[in-house]
Short mmCIF file of N, CA and C in Angstrom, two decimals:
data_model
loop_
_atom_site.label_atom_id
_atom_site.label_comp_id
_atom_site.label_asym_id
_atom_site.label_seq_id
_atom_site.Cartn_x
_atom_site.Cartn_y
_atom_site.Cartn_z
N MET T 710 1.86 -45.68 83.66
CA MET T 710 2.68 -45.65 82.79
C MET T 710 4.17 -46.13 83.57
N LEU T 711 4.67 -47.05 83.25
CA LEU T 711 6.19 -47.25 83.77
C LEU T 711 7.16 -46.11 83.12
N LYS T 712 8.08 -45.51 84.08
CA LYS T 712 9.05 -44.18 83.33
C LYS T 712 10.08 -44.69 83.99
N ALA T 713 11.52 -44.77 82.75
CA ALA T 713 12.43 -45.23 83.53
C ALA T 713 13.50 -44.44 82.70
N ASP T 714 14.55 -44.37 82.88
CA ASP T 714 15.40 -43.80 82.59
C ASP T 714 16.67 -44.11 81.79
N TYR T 715 17.29 -43.83 80.34
CA TYR T 715 18.08 -44.72 79.81
C TYR T 715 19.26 -45.44 80.34
N SER T 716 19.95 -44.68 81.04
CA SER T 716 20.40 -45.27 82.29
C SER T 716 20.43 -45.89 83.10
N GLU T 717 18.96 -46.54 83.32
CA GLU T 717 18.43 -47.41 84.10
C GLU T 717 17.77 -48.67 83.34
N LEU T 718 17.69 -48.78 82.03
CA LEU T 718 17.69 -49.95 81.46
C LEU T 718 17.50 -51.32 82.57
N GLU T 719 19.08 -51.51 82.31
CA GLU T 719 19.42 -52.68 82.64
C GLU T 719 18.15 -53.17 84.17
N LEU T 720 17.86 -52.17 85.06
CA LEU T 720 17.29 -52.31 86.19
C LEU T 720 15.98 -53.13 85.76
N LEU T 721 15.26 -53.10 84.75
CA LEU T 721 13.77 -53.38 84.04
C LEU T 721 14.10 -54.99 83.75
N VAL T 722 14.94 -55.29 83.67
CA VAL T 722 15.37 -57.00 83.35
C VAL T 722 14.60 -57.84 84.02
N GLY T 723 13.52 -58.52 83.46
CA GLY T 723 12.90 -59.32 83.89
C GLY T 723 11.36 -58.85 84.74
N ARG T 724 11.22 -57.71 84.42
CA ARG T 724 10.24 -57.04 84.92
C ARG T 724 9.07 -57.12 83.92
N GLU T 725 7.86 -57.66 84.49
CA GLU T 725 6.17 -57.65 83.40
C GLU T 725 5.84 -55.99 83.82
N ILE T 726 5.62 -55.26 82.37
CA ILE T 726 4.53 -54.57 82.13
C ILE T 726 3.88 -54.46 81.56
N GLY T 727 2.62 -53.52 82.15
CA GLY T 727 1.15 -53.76 81.49
C GLY T 727 0.36 -54.23 82.46
N PRO T 728 -0.89 -54.58 82.13
CA PRO T 728 -1.23 -54.27 80.87
C PRO T 728 -1.50 -53.10 79.92
N SER T 729 -1.87 -53.17 78.55
CA SER T 729 -1.94 -51.79 77.83
C SER T 729 -3.67 -51.59 78.04
N GLY T 730 -4.25 -50.54 77.43
CA GLY T 730 -5.41 -50.65 77.53
C GLY T 730 -6.01 -51.38 76.21
N TRP T 731 -7.55 -51.74 76.40
CA TRP T 731 -8.24 -52.40 75.30
C TRP T 731 -7.90 -51.69 73.96
N VAL T 732 -7.88 -52.62 72.77
CA VAL T 732 -7.71 -51.81 71.75
C VAL T 732 -8.69 -52.74 70.82
N GLU T 733 -9.89 -52.56 70.17
CA GLU T 733 -10.80 -53.36 69.33
C GLU T 733 -10.59 -53.05 67.65
N VAL T 734 -10.18 -54.70 67.13
CA VAL T 734 -9.74 -54.80 65.89
C VAL T 734 -11.16 -54.92 65.32
N SER T 735 -11.51 -53.61 64.83
CA SER T 735 -13.01 -53.61 63.96
C SER T 735 -13.00 -54.32 62.75
N GLN T 736 -14.00 -54.62 61.90
CA GLN T 736 -13.93 -54.94 60.56
C GLN T 736 -13.50 -53.84 59.70
N ASN T 737 -13.93 -52.58 60.02
CA ASN T 737 -13.53 -51.33 59.36
C ASN T 737 -12.16 -51.66 59.14
N ARG T 738 -11.07 -51.70 60.23
CA ARG T 738 -9.48 -51.58 60.42
C ARG T 738 -9.10 -53.15 59.94
N ILE T 739 -9.68 -53.92 59.75
CA ILE T 739 -9.52 -55.07 59.05
C ILE T 739 -9.47 -54.74 57.53
N ASP T 740 -10.61 -54.19 56.88
CA ASP T 740 -10.67 -53.58 55.79
C ASP T 740 -9.89 -52.74 55.43
N THR T 741 -9.72 -52.09 56.06
CA THR T 741 -8.22 -51.00 55.73
C THR T 741 -7.36 -51.86 55.51
N TYR T 742 -7.04 -52.52 56.38
CA TYR T 742 -5.64 -52.97 56.26
C TYR T 742 -5.54 -53.88 54.70
N ALA T 743 -6.93 -54.65 54.64
CA ALA T 743 -6.60 -55.82 53.55
C ALA T 743 -6.54 -54.64 52.20
N ASP T 744 -7.16 -53.74 52.27
CA ASP T 744 -6.74 -52.79 51.14
C ASP T 744 -5.27 -52.19 50.87
N ALA T 745 -4.53 -51.93 52.07
CA ALA T 745 -3.54 -51.11 52.39
C ALA T 745 -2.23 -52.41 51.82
N VAL T 746 -2.46 -53.55 51.95
CA VAL T 746 -1.62 -54.68 51.80
C VAL T 746 -1.91 -55.75 50.68
N SER T 747 -3.31 -55.59 50.27
CA SER T 747 -3.97 -56.39 48.66
C SER T 747 -4.20 -57.39 49.39
N ASP T 748 -4.52 -58.12 50.58
CA ASP T 748 -4.47 -59.21 50.83
C ASP T 748 -6.49 -59.25 51.17
N HIS T 749 -6.96 -59.52 50.43
CA HIS T 749 -8.28 -59.50 50.58
C HIS T 749 -8.84 -60.84 50.46
N ASN T 750 -8.18 -61.78 50.89
CA ASN T 750 -8.71 -63.58 51.26
C ASN T 750 -10.19 -63.59 51.93
N TRP T 751 -10.92 -64.26 51.73
CA TRP T 751 -12.23 -64.23 52.15
C TRP T 751 -12.34 -64.39 54.03
N ILE T 752 -11.34 -64.81 54.39
CA ILE T 752 -11.62 -65.14 56.02
C ILE T 752 -11.40 -63.55 56.61
N HIS T 753 -10.62 -62.96 56.07
CA HIS T 753 -10.57 -61.22 56.12
C HIS T 753 -11.99 -60.40 56.04
N VAL T 754 -12.35 -60.64 55.04
CA VAL T 754 -13.28 -59.55 54.32
C VAL T 754 -14.33 -59.84 53.86
N ASP T 755 -14.95 -61.27 53.90
CA ASP T 755 -16.41 -61.91 53.61
C ASP T 755 -16.94 -62.17 54.85
N ARG T 756 -17.61 -61.17 55.19
CA ARG T 756 -18.18 -61.35 56.54
C ARG T 756 -19.12 -62.71 56.68
N GLU T 757 -20.15 -62.82 55.36
CA GLU T 757 -21.13 -64.17 55.41
C GLU T 757 -20.37 -65.25 55.30
N ARG T 758 -19.76 -65.19 54.49
CA ARG T 758 -18.73 -66.63 54.86
C ARG T 758 -17.95 -66.90 55.86
N ALA T 759 -17.33 -65.76 55.97
CA ALA T 759 -16.72 -66.02 57.17
C ALA T 759 -17.10 -66.25 58.71
N LYS T 760 -18.57 -65.81 58.29
CA LYS T 760 -19.52 -66.00 59.73
C LYS T 760 -19.64 -67.82 59.58
N ALA T 761 -20.23 -67.97 58.59
CA ALA T 761 -20.65 -69.51 58.63
C ALA T 761 -19.37 -70.59 58.94
N ALA T 762 -18.05 -70.10 58.14
CA ALA T 762 -17.14 -70.92 58.89
C ALA T 762 -16.64 -70.96 60.17
N PHE T 763 -16.54 -69.71 60.34
CA PHE T 763 -15.69 -69.21 61.73
C PHE T 763 -16.22 -68.37 62.84
N GLY T 764 -17.59 -68.16 62.63
CA GLY T 764 -18.20 -67.26 63.70
C GLY T 764 -17.85 -66.14 63.36
N GLY T 765 -17.19 -65.50 62.16
CA GLY T 765 -16.85 -64.17 62.02
C GLY T 765 -15.48 -64.20 61.25
N THR T 766 -15.23 -62.86 60.71
CA THR T 766 -13.93 -62.46 60.16
C THR T 766 -12.58 -62.60 60.96
N ILE T 767 -11.59 -63.08 60.39
CA ILE T 767 -10.36 -63.47 61.22
C ILE T 767 -9.47 -62.30 60.76
N ALA T 768 -8.92 -61.94 61.60
CA ALA T 768 -8.30 -60.39 61.79
C ALA T 768 -6.54 -61.40 60.87
N HIS T 769 -5.78 -60.21 60.43
CA HIS T 769 -4.69 -60.41 59.42
C HIS T 769 -3.77 -60.74 60.74
N GLY T 770 -2.89 -61.75 61.09
CA GLY T 770 -2.11 -61.76 62.01
C GLY T 770 -0.85 -60.48 61.76
N LEU T 771 -0.37 -60.08 60.65
CA LEU T 771 0.47 -58.88 60.31
C LEU T 771 -0.34 -57.47 61.32
N LEU T 772 -1.65 -57.39 61.02
CA LEU T 772 -2.44 -56.33 61.46
C LEU T 772 -2.29 -56.47 63.06
N VAL T 773 -2.24 -57.62 63.30
CA VAL T 773 -2.95 -57.06 65.21
C VAL T 773 -1.46 -57.10 65.49
N LEU T 774 -0.29 -57.99 65.10
CA LEU T 774 0.99 -57.85 65.65
C LEU T 774 1.03 -56.08 65.66
N SER T 775 1.01 -55.69 64.59
CA SER T 775 1.33 -54.11 64.22
C SER T 775 0.60 -53.27 65.45
N LEU T 776 -0.10 -54.03 66.24
CA LEU T 776 -1.02 -52.40 66.94
C LEU T 776 -0.30 -52.75 68.17
N ALA T 777 0.84 -53.11 68.24
CA ALA T 777 1.87 -53.07 69.63
C ALA T 777 2.43 -51.79 70.02
N PRO T 778 3.09 -50.78 68.59
CA PRO T 778 3.61 -50.09 68.93
C PRO T 778 2.93 -48.69 69.79
N PRO T 779 1.42 -48.68 69.35
CA PRO T 779 1.08 -47.48 70.11
C PRO T 779 0.42 -48.08 71.23
N MET T 780 0.43 -49.34 71.54
CA MET T 780 0.09 -49.75 72.98
C MET T 780 0.96 -49.47 73.41
N ALA T 781 2.44 -49.62 73.35
CA ALA T 781 3.80 -50.07 73.79
C ALA T 781 3.73 -48.73 74.46
N GLN T 782 3.67 -47.62 73.64
CA GLN T 782 4.19 -46.23 74.40
C GLN T 782 3.25 -45.53 75.54
N GLU T 783 2.01 -46.33 75.43
CA GLU T 783 1.05 -45.39 77.10
C GLU T 783 1.72 -46.47 78.06
N MET T 784 2.46 -47.66 77.74
CA MET T 784 2.84 -48.43 78.82
C MET T 784 3.75 -48.26 79.68
N LEU T 785 4.90 -47.53 78.75
CA LEU T 785 6.42 -47.39 78.71
C LEU T 785 7.13 -46.15 78.32
N HIS T 786 7.72 -45.20 79.07
CA HIS T 786 8.11 -44.33 78.44
C HIS T 786 9.60 -44.46 78.79
N ILE T 787 10.55 -43.85 77.92
CA ILE T 787 12.42 -44.44 78.45
C ILE T 787 12.81 -43.04 77.97
N GLY T 788 13.38 -42.10 79.32
CA GLY T 788 13.63 -40.77 79.16
C GLY T 788 14.97 -41.15 78.63
N SER T 789 15.75 -39.91 78.41
CA SER T 789 16.91 -39.72 78.02
C SER T 789 17.53 -40.20 76.71
N VAL T 790 16.43 -40.36 76.02
CA VAL T 790 16.60 -41.17 74.33
C VAL T 790 16.18 -40.28 73.30
N ALA T 791 17.56 -39.96 72.63
CA ALA T 791 17.61 -39.43 71.54
C ALA T 791 16.64 -39.72 70.19
N ALA T 792 16.74 -41.37 70.33
CA ALA T 792 16.14 -42.10 69.15
C ALA T 792 16.09 -43.25 69.64
N ASP T 793 14.51 -43.56 69.15
CA ASP T 793 14.54 -45.58 69.24
C ASP T 793 13.81 -45.86 68.29
N LEU T 794 14.48 -47.22 67.66
CA LEU T 794 13.98 -47.76 66.59
C LEU T 794 13.33 -49.23 67.02
N ASN T 795 12.09 -49.65 66.20
CA ASN T 795 12.01 -50.49 66.05
C ASN T 795 13.12 -51.78 65.64
N TYR T 796 13.50 -52.77 65.98
CA TYR T 796 14.53 -53.34 65.59
C TYR T 796 14.20 -54.88 64.81
N GLY T 797 12.87 -54.78 65.47
CA GLY T 797 11.81 -56.11 64.72
C GLY T 797 11.58 -57.30 65.77
N PHE T 798 10.87 -58.10 65.23
CA PHE T 798 10.43 -59.23 66.17
C PHE T 798 11.11 -60.50 65.71
N GLU T 799 11.14 -61.60 66.77
CA GLU T 799 11.45 -62.61 66.62
C GLU T 799 10.59 -63.71 67.46
N LYS T 800 10.70 -65.29 66.92
CA LYS T 800 9.65 -66.01 67.34
C LYS T 800 8.17 -65.75 67.44
N VAL T 801 7.90 -65.02 66.49
CA VAL T 801 6.40 -64.66 66.72
C VAL T 801 5.94 -65.91 66.21
N ARG T 802 4.62 -66.19 67.00
CA ARG T 802 3.59 -67.06 66.98
C ARG T 802 2.04 -66.88 67.08
N PHE T 803 1.42 -67.27 66.03
CA PHE T 803 0.10 -66.68 66.50
C PHE T 803 -0.66 -67.64 67.00
N VAL T 804 -1.11 -67.56 67.88
CA VAL T 804 -1.82 -68.95 68.83
C VAL T 804 -3.01 -69.01 69.13
N ARG T 805 -3.77 -67.65 68.52
CA ARG T 805 -5.12 -68.04 68.75
C ARG T 805 -5.38 -66.84 67.34
N VAL T 806 -6.66 -66.93 66.72
CA VAL T 806 -7.17 -66.13 66.30
C VAL T 806 -7.49 -65.16 66.65
N VAL T 807 -8.05 -64.02 66.04
CA VAL T 807 -8.39 -62.47 66.60
C VAL T 807 -9.32 -62.23 65.23
N LYS T 808 -10.56 -62.05 65.92
CA LYS T 808 -11.68 -62.09 64.92
C LYS T 808 -12.31 -61.01 64.90
N GLY T 809 -13.09 -60.16 63.78
CA GLY T 809 -13.47 -58.78 63.78
C GLY T 809 -14.26 -58.59 64.99
N GLY T 810 -13.99 -57.29 65.73
CA GLY T 810 -14.94 -56.65 66.94
C GLY T 810 -14.09 -57.17 67.64
N ASP T 811 -12.73 -58.34 68.29
CA ASP T 811 -12.48 -58.67 69.22
C ASP T 811 -11.45 -57.21 69.80
N ARG T 812 -11.75 -57.29 70.91
CA ARG T 812 -10.35 -56.64 71.46
C ARG T 812 -9.30 -57.47 71.81
N VAL T 813 -8.43 -57.03 72.43
CA VAL T 813 -7.02 -57.27 72.56
C VAL T 813 -5.93 -55.92 73.06
N ARG T 814 -5.17 -56.68 74.25
CA ARG T 814 -4.48 -55.81 75.10
C ARG T 814 -3.19 -56.55 75.25
N LEU T 815 -2.07 -55.60 75.34
CA LEU T 815 -0.91 -55.92 75.10
C LEU T 815 0.20 -55.80 76.74
N TRP T 816 0.72 -57.01 76.87
CA TRP T 816 2.02 -57.26 78.03
C TRP T 816 3.19 -57.47 77.81
N LEU T 817 4.08 -57.17 77.96
CA LEU T 817 5.50 -57.12 77.59
C LEU T 817 6.17 -57.33 78.93
N LYS T 818 7.48 -57.75 78.79
CA LYS T 818 8.44 -58.38 79.67
C LYS T 818 9.77 -58.18 79.40
N VAL T 819 10.16 -57.21 80.15
CA VAL T 819 11.90 -56.70 79.49
C VAL T 819 12.81 -57.89 79.96
N LEU T 820 13.37 -58.64 78.95
CA LEU T 820 13.91 -59.86 78.71
C LEU T 820 15.49 -59.31 78.65
N LYS T 821 16.28 -58.62 78.15
CA LYS T 821 17.11 -58.02 78.04
C LYS T 821 17.64 -57.25 77.73
N VAL T 822 19.21 -56.23 78.23
CA VAL T 822 19.43 -55.01 77.76
C VAL T 822 20.70 -55.44 77.60
N SER T 823 21.44 -54.73 76.17
CA SER T 823 22.68 -55.14 76.06
C SER T 823 23.25 -54.22 74.98
N ALA T 824 24.60 -53.50 75.10
CA ALA T 824 25.43 -52.31 74.16
C ALA T 824 25.25 -53.28 73.12
N ARG T 825 24.96 -51.92 71.95
CA ARG T 825 24.90 -52.50 70.79
C ARG T 825 25.34 -50.77 69.87
N GLY T 826 26.68 -51.21 69.31
CA GLY T 826 27.13 -49.82 69.34
C GLY T 826 27.27 -48.72 70.19
N SER T 827 26.73 -47.03 69.92
CA SER T 827 26.73 -46.31 70.79
C SER T 827 25.02 -46.25 71.15
N GLY T 828 24.55 -47.50 71.27
CA GLY T 828 23.05 -47.48 72.22
C GLY T 828 23.35 -48.74 72.97
N LYS T 829 21.83 -49.47 72.95
CA LYS T 829 21.45 -50.38 73.77
C LYS T 829 20.35 -51.13 73.20
N LEU T 830 20.04 -52.34 72.94
CA LEU T 830 19.37 -53.35 72.64
C LEU T 830 18.57 -54.07 73.72
N LEU T 831 17.03 -53.26 73.53
CA LEU T 831 16.40 -53.74 74.54
C LEU T 831 15.38 -54.59 73.83
N ARG T 832 15.69 -56.15 74.74
CA ARG T 832 14.51 -57.19 73.75
C ARG T 832 13.12 -57.46 75.27
N MET T 833 12.33 -57.76 74.52
CA MET T 833 11.13 -57.86 75.73
C MET T 833 10.36 -58.85 74.85
N GLU T 834 9.61 -59.43 76.13
CA GLU T 834 8.36 -60.44 75.48
C GLU T 834 7.24 -59.93 75.07
N TYR T 835 6.63 -60.10 73.98
CA TYR T 835 5.44 -59.49 73.80
C TYR T 835 4.55 -60.38 73.70
N ARG T 836 2.95 -60.20 74.64
CA ARG T 836 2.09 -61.03 74.54
C ARG T 836 0.81 -60.48 74.42
N LEU T 837 -0.10 -60.66 73.37
CA LEU T 837 -0.99 -60.00 73.15
C LEU T 837 -2.25 -60.99 73.55
N GLU T 838 -2.74 -60.22 74.32
CA GLU T 838 -4.41 -61.20 74.82
C GLU T 838 -5.67 -60.61 74.35
N LEU T 839 -6.22 -61.22 74.25
CA LEU T 839 -7.71 -61.65 73.73
C LEU T 839 -8.34 -60.93 75.29
N GLU T 840 -9.31 -60.16 74.87
CA GLU T 840 -10.48 -60.30 75.87
C GLU T 840 -11.24 -61.15 76.29
N GLU T 841 -11.85 -61.93 75.22
CA GLU T 841 -12.81 -62.99 75.40
C GLU T 841 -11.77 -64.14 75.99
N GLY T 842 -11.99 -64.27 77.38
CA GLY T 842 -11.30 -65.67 77.84
C GLY T 842 -9.82 -65.41 78.27
N LEU T 843 -9.25 -64.11 78.37
CA LEU T 843 -7.78 -63.52 78.61
C LEU T 843 -7.14 -64.46 78.08
N GLN T 844 -7.06 -64.77 76.61
CA GLN T 844 -6.41 -65.85 76.13
C GLN T 844 -5.12 -65.32 75.42
N THR T 845 -3.91 -65.62 75.24
CA THR T 845 -2.84 -65.23 74.38
C THR T 845 -3.38 -65.66 73.11
N ALA T 846 -3.30 -64.68 72.20
CA ALA T 846 -3.27 -64.39 70.56
C ALA T 846 -1.83 -64.73 70.07
N ILE T 847 -1.15 -63.65 70.33
CA ILE T 847 -0.09 -63.52 69.68
C ILE T 847 0.83 -63.49 71.02
N VAL T 848 2.42 -64.43 70.64
CA VAL T 848 3.38 -64.21 71.61
C VAL T 848 5.06 -63.90 70.32
N ALA T 849 5.88 -63.09 70.74
CA ALA T 849 6.96 -63.08 70.09
C ALA T 849 7.60 -62.44 71.07
N ASP T 850 8.81 -62.65 70.87
CA ASP T 850 10.29 -61.66 71.19
C ASP T 850 10.48 -60.06 70.21
N TRP T 851 10.35 -58.94 70.67
CA TRP T 851 10.41 -57.60 70.22
C TRP T 851 11.91 -57.28 70.40
N ALA T 852 12.45 -56.45 69.64
CA ALA T 852 13.56 -55.61 69.98
C ALA T 852 13.55 -54.14 69.68
N PHE T 853 14.04 -53.53 70.20
CA PHE T 853 14.36 -51.72 69.97
C PHE T 853 15.91 -51.37 70.12
N LEU T 854 16.36 -50.91 69.23
CA LEU T 854 17.53 -50.05 69.73
C LEU T 854 17.76 -48.76 69.80
N LEU T 855 18.10 -48.15 71.05
CA LEU T 855 17.60 -46.88 71.77
C LEU T 855 19.45 -46.20 71.56
N PHE T 856 19.04 -44.89 71.41
CA PHE T 856 20.45 -44.16 71.40
C PHE T 856 20.32 -43.22 72.62
N PRO T 857 20.98 -42.73 73.09
CA PRO T 857 20.96 -41.82 74.31
C PRO T 857 20.89 -40.34 73.75
N GLU T 858 20.60 -39.66 74.71
CA GLU T 858 20.55 -38.06 74.27
C GLU T 858 22.20 -37.35 73.86
N THR T 859 22.65 -38.20 74.68
CA THR T 859 24.49 -37.73 74.71
C THR T 859 24.79 -38.03 73.13
N VAL T 860 24.96 -38.87 73.00
CA VAL T 860 25.18 -39.49 71.33
C VAL T 860 24.70 -38.42 70.66
N ALA T 861 23.15 -38.36 70.74
CA ALA T 861 22.91 -37.30 69.78
C ALA T 861 23.42 -35.99 69.81
N LEU T 862 24.28 -35.45 71.08
CA LEU T 862 24.28 -33.90 71.09
C LEU T 862 25.62 -34.04 70.53
N ALA T 863 26.98 -35.55 70.73
CA ALA T 863 28.08 -35.24 70.49
C ALA T 863 27.92 -35.32 68.86
N GLU T 864 27.03 -36.00 68.02
CA GLU T 864 26.92 -35.90 66.85
C GLU T 864 27.08 -34.53 65.91
N GLN T 865 25.65 -33.86 66.81
CA GLN T 865 25.75 -32.58 66.37
C GLN T 865 27.09 -31.71 66.55
N ALA T 866 27.55 -32.15 67.57
CA ALA T 866 28.55 -31.11 68.11
C ALA T 866 29.50 -31.51 66.79
N PHE T 867 30.41 -32.45 66.49
CA PHE T 867 30.92 -33.30 65.74
C PHE T 867 30.55 -32.14 64.54
N ARG T 868 28.77 -32.71 64.04
CA ARG T 868 28.79 -31.88 62.38
C ARG T 868 29.16 -30.33 62.68
N GLU T 869 28.99 -29.43 63.84
CA GLU T 869 29.34 -28.23 63.90
C GLU T 869 30.40 -28.02 63.45
N GLN T 870 31.69 -28.76 64.13
CA GLN T 870 32.86 -28.55 64.22
C GLN T 870 33.74 -28.78 62.97
N ALA T 871 32.64 -29.75 62.14
CA ALA T 871 33.35 -30.08 60.85
C ALA T 871 32.75 -28.79 59.75
N GLN T 872 31.71 -27.78 59.82
CA GLN T 872 31.81 -26.87 59.26
C GLN T 872 32.50 -25.79 58.71
#
């Protein structure tokens, strides 16, 4: 795990972080996701038909994309942060299918750190890799909005003073 302080984020620009540990995209996970989002397309849930057509079921791209936050938490810890908000993904590309039972891991690369209001916007390259052949499955730019502990303390002091 890489540890960095909020005040040192700019020093991480250009640095590759990872990989995370492997995470299995099990059929149970795919079925649960299908139920949660009401997407029961046969390529995701019909094991027999998908096996005949593709060699197995195909995980929802958005399911696989959503596996990143817990993987990132095992790879990077930023200290002196009061709040970190997932600001979103850009340039998402699903370049290879992830099938039921495949294992994936995450690589990150810090692209840019910029001031945003009372916080900082951290932009990272997101690359999800398949264990089979170590091929990239998903690439994206991922952004986080981070607020330092000092902002939280100042806001708390202001609220207390206003009472």
